[in-house]
Amino acid sequence: MSDDARAFVPGHVTGFFTVDRADDPTKTGSRGGGIALSDGVSVTVEPAAETTVELDGERVEMDAVERVLAALRASARVTAETPLPLGAGFGVSGAMALGTALAANAAFDRHLSYNELVTIAHGAEVQAGTGLGDVVGQARGGVPLRLEPGGPQHNYVDAIPARARVEYHTLGELSTADVVGGDTETLTRAGERALSMVVEDPTLDTVTRASRQFSREAELLTEAVQAVIRDVTEAGGDAAMAMLGETVFSFGTGLTDAGYDASVCEVYPPGATVENGPS
């Protein structure tokens, strides 16, 4: 057993998605498209007598993390750091669940495979109600396209082979549980149409266009986000809404060209990884 272990998990912006429910949480998930970001979450796991979770120095309650540790039969101090806001569409909860799984596997010598750990984290987040596809996208990295739902034993994930500068501007939070816990028929139909668009033309431009169409058709586009997207368009750029948060993302320099003090990162191809293991 190691003193501690650390993992890095990229942030993940979802542009469009479906809701696909099953009795088994590892089969539940979503189809859709997103972007893994170089701005991510560093998660450190240290064996402890009592499980505690901290995010950016603050004690937090995170059901998905606790479920991961329970599945691994581990009690630990989990500390995480990120430049990303919580609840604004960046997959922070999924990143913490996956980072905890990867780091705890190393710290507690559980000897599980990558896909086994992704399955545990995905199932934990589904059960916690904080996400349906972030963990899978964060494990894949790059610009993943989730063509079938669920964890690694059940899903099918492709990707757009591209790298780019990514800008984002956050206005506020949206509740994932409130959106995916209600009637999702309209949302899912919109997600299927958006995914079909990108499958037919797998480019970054199409991802943005399909994401913008999805936010309108799924009735998730807020007035504040719409105003920012309009500003970017008028400045000659292209932008869309991140799911689920009042966040606008753009490839290239669309947001800064429109006068916004946007955060800047890049598409992150490698996916989640352990940064240090047993010493």
mmCIF file of N, CA and C in Angstrom, residues 1 45-52 65-78 100-101 103-105 107-110:
data_model
loop_
_atom_site.group_PDB
_atom_site.id
_atom_site.type_symbol
_atom_site.label_atom_id
_atom_site.label_comp_id
_atom_site.label_asym_id
_atom_site.label_seq_id
_atom_site.Cartn_x
_atom_site.Cartn_y
_atom_site.Cartn_z
ATOM 1 N N MET A 1 0.845 -1.197 0.000
ATOM 2 C CA MET A 1 0.000 0.000 0.000
ATOM 3 C C MET A 1 0.880 1.247 0.000
ATOM 4 N N VAL A 45 -5.309 10.725 -3.424
ATOM 5 C CA VAL A 45 -5.956 9.808 -2.487
ATOM 6 C C VAL A 45 -4.921 9.309 -1.498
ATOM 7 N N GLU A 46 -5.237 9.452 -0.220
ATOM 8 C CA GLU A 46 -4.341 9.026 0.856
ATOM 9 C C GLU A 46 -5.119 8.158 1.833
ATOM 10 N N PRO A 47 -4.671 6.944 2.137
ATOM 11 C CA PRO A 47 -5.383 6.099 3.094
ATOM 12 C C PRO A 47 -5.614 6.824 4.416
ATOM 13 N N ALA A 48 -6.816 6.675 4.970
ATOM 14 C CA ALA A 48 -7.163 7.346 6.222
ATOM 15 C C ALA A 48 -8.199 6.517 6.965
ATOM 16 N N ALA A 49 -8.312 6.758 8.266
ATOM 17 C CA ALA A 49 -9.265 6.013 9.078
ATOM 18 C C ALA A 49 -10.698 6.387 8.729
ATOM 19 N N GLU A 50 -10.900 7.625 8.271
ATOM 20 C CA GLU A 50 -12.229 8.116 7.933
ATOM 21 C C GLU A 50 -12.177 8.794 6.570
ATOM 22 N N THR A 51 -13.188 8.546 5.737
ATOM 23 C CA THR A 51 -13.224 9.157 4.411
ATOM 24 C C THR A 51 -13.632 10.623 4.496
ATOM 25 N N THR A 52 -12.816 11.481 3.879
ATOM 26 C CA THR A 52 -13.144 12.902 3.746
ATOM 27 C C THR A 52 -12.831 13.322 2.313
ATOM 28 N N VAL A 65 -17.874 10.123 -5.276
ATOM 29 C CA VAL A 65 -16.551 9.776 -4.747
ATOM 30 C C VAL A 65 -16.679 8.733 -3.644
ATOM 31 N N GLU A 66 -17.637 8.938 -2.767
ATOM 32 C CA GLU A 66 -17.828 7.985 -1.667
ATOM 33 C C GLU A 66 -18.259 6.612 -2.196
ATOM 34 N N ARG A 67 -19.053 6.589 -3.259
ATOM 35 C CA ARG A 67 -19.458 5.312 -3.856
ATOM 36 C C ARG A 67 -18.267 4.595 -4.486
ATOM 37 N N VAL A 68 -17.375 5.356 -5.109
ATOM 38 C CA VAL A 68 -16.173 4.754 -5.687
ATOM 39 C C VAL A 68 -15.330 4.105 -4.591
ATOM 40 N N LEU A 69 -15.101 4.821 -3.509
ATOM 41 C CA LEU A 69 -14.287 4.277 -2.419
ATOM 42 C C LEU A 69 -14.956 3.051 -1.789
ATOM 43 N N ALA A 70 -16.276 3.082 -1.676
ATOM 44 C CA ALA A 70 -16.983 1.920 -1.130
ATOM 45 C C ALA A 70 -16.806 0.708 -2.037
ATOM 46 N N ALA A 71 -16.876 0.932 -3.350
ATOM 47 C CA ALA A 71 -16.700 -0.174 -4.298
ATOM 48 C C ALA A 71 -15.294 -0.758 -4.223
ATOM 49 N N LEU A 72 -14.320 0.091 -3.900
ATOM 50 C CA LEU A 72 -12.930 -0.357 -3.793
ATOM 51 C C LEU A 72 -12.559 -0.782 -2.372
ATOM 52 N N ARG A 73 -13.558 -0.768 -1.485
ATOM 53 C CA ARG A 73 -13.347 -1.146 -0.081
ATOM 54 C C ARG A 73 -12.184 -0.350 0.514
ATOM 55 N N ALA A 74 -12.292 0.964 0.381
ATOM 56 C CA ALA A 74 -11.209 1.838 0.821
ATOM 57 C C ALA A 74 -11.755 3.017 1.616
ATOM 58 N N SER A 75 -11.024 3.415 2.625
ATOM 59 C CA SER A 75 -11.306 4.627 3.388
ATOM 60 C C SER A 75 -10.131 5.566 3.177
ATOM 61 N N ALA A 76 -10.411 6.810 2.761
ATOM 62 C CA ALA A 76 -9.307 7.665 2.339
ATOM 63 C C ALA A 76 -9.627 9.146 2.505
ATOM 64 N N ARG A 77 -8.562 9.915 2.533
ATOM 65 C CA ARG A 77 -8.662 11.373 2.422
ATOM 66 C C ARG A 77 -8.463 11.719 0.949
ATOM 67 N N VAL A 78 -9.488 12.296 0.346
ATOM 68 C CA VAL A 78 -9.442 12.664 -1.062
ATOM 69 C C VAL A 78 -9.338 14.181 -1.158
ATOM 70 N N THR A 100 -10.546 9.603 -8.318
ATOM 71 C CA THR A 100 -10.513 8.819 -7.080
ATOM 72 C C THR A 100 -10.329 7.342 -7.374
ATOM 73 N N ALA A 101 -11.025 6.833 -8.387
ATOM 74 C CA ALA A 101 -10.899 5.418 -8.749
ATOM 75 C C ALA A 101 -9.469 5.085 -9.162
ATOM 76 N N ALA A 103 -6.603 6.822 -8.579
ATOM 77 C CA ALA A 103 -5.620 7.024 -7.517
ATOM 78 C C ALA A 103 -5.783 6.011 -6.386
ATOM 79 N N ALA A 104 -7.034 5.685 -6.039
ATOM 80 C CA ALA A 104 -7.250 4.705 -4.970
ATOM 81 C C ALA A 104 -6.775 3.321 -5.392
ATOM 82 N N ASN A 105 -6.955 2.982 -6.651
ATOM 83 C CA ASN A 105 -6.463 1.699 -7.150
ATOM 84 C C ASN A 105 -4.955 1.575 -6.932
ATOM 85 N N ALA A 107 -3.112 3.574 -4.716
ATOM 86 C CA ALA A 107 -2.765 3.739 -3.303
ATOM 87 C C ALA A 107 -3.066 2.491 -2.475
ATOM 88 N N PHE A 108 -4.130 1.772 -2.857
ATOM 89 C CA PHE A 108 -4.542 0.598 -2.084
ATOM 90 C C PHE A 108 -4.178 -0.725 -2.763
ATOM 91 N N ASP A 109 -3.395 -0.655 -3.844
ATOM 92 C CA ASP A 109 -2.936 -1.870 -4.539
ATOM 93 C C ASP A 109 -4.093 -2.797 -4.900
ATOM 94 N N ARG A 110 -5.138 -2.233 -5.536
ATOM 95 C CA ARG A 110 -6.309 -3.048 -5.872
ATOM 96 C C ARG A 110 -6.118 -3.839 -7.174
#
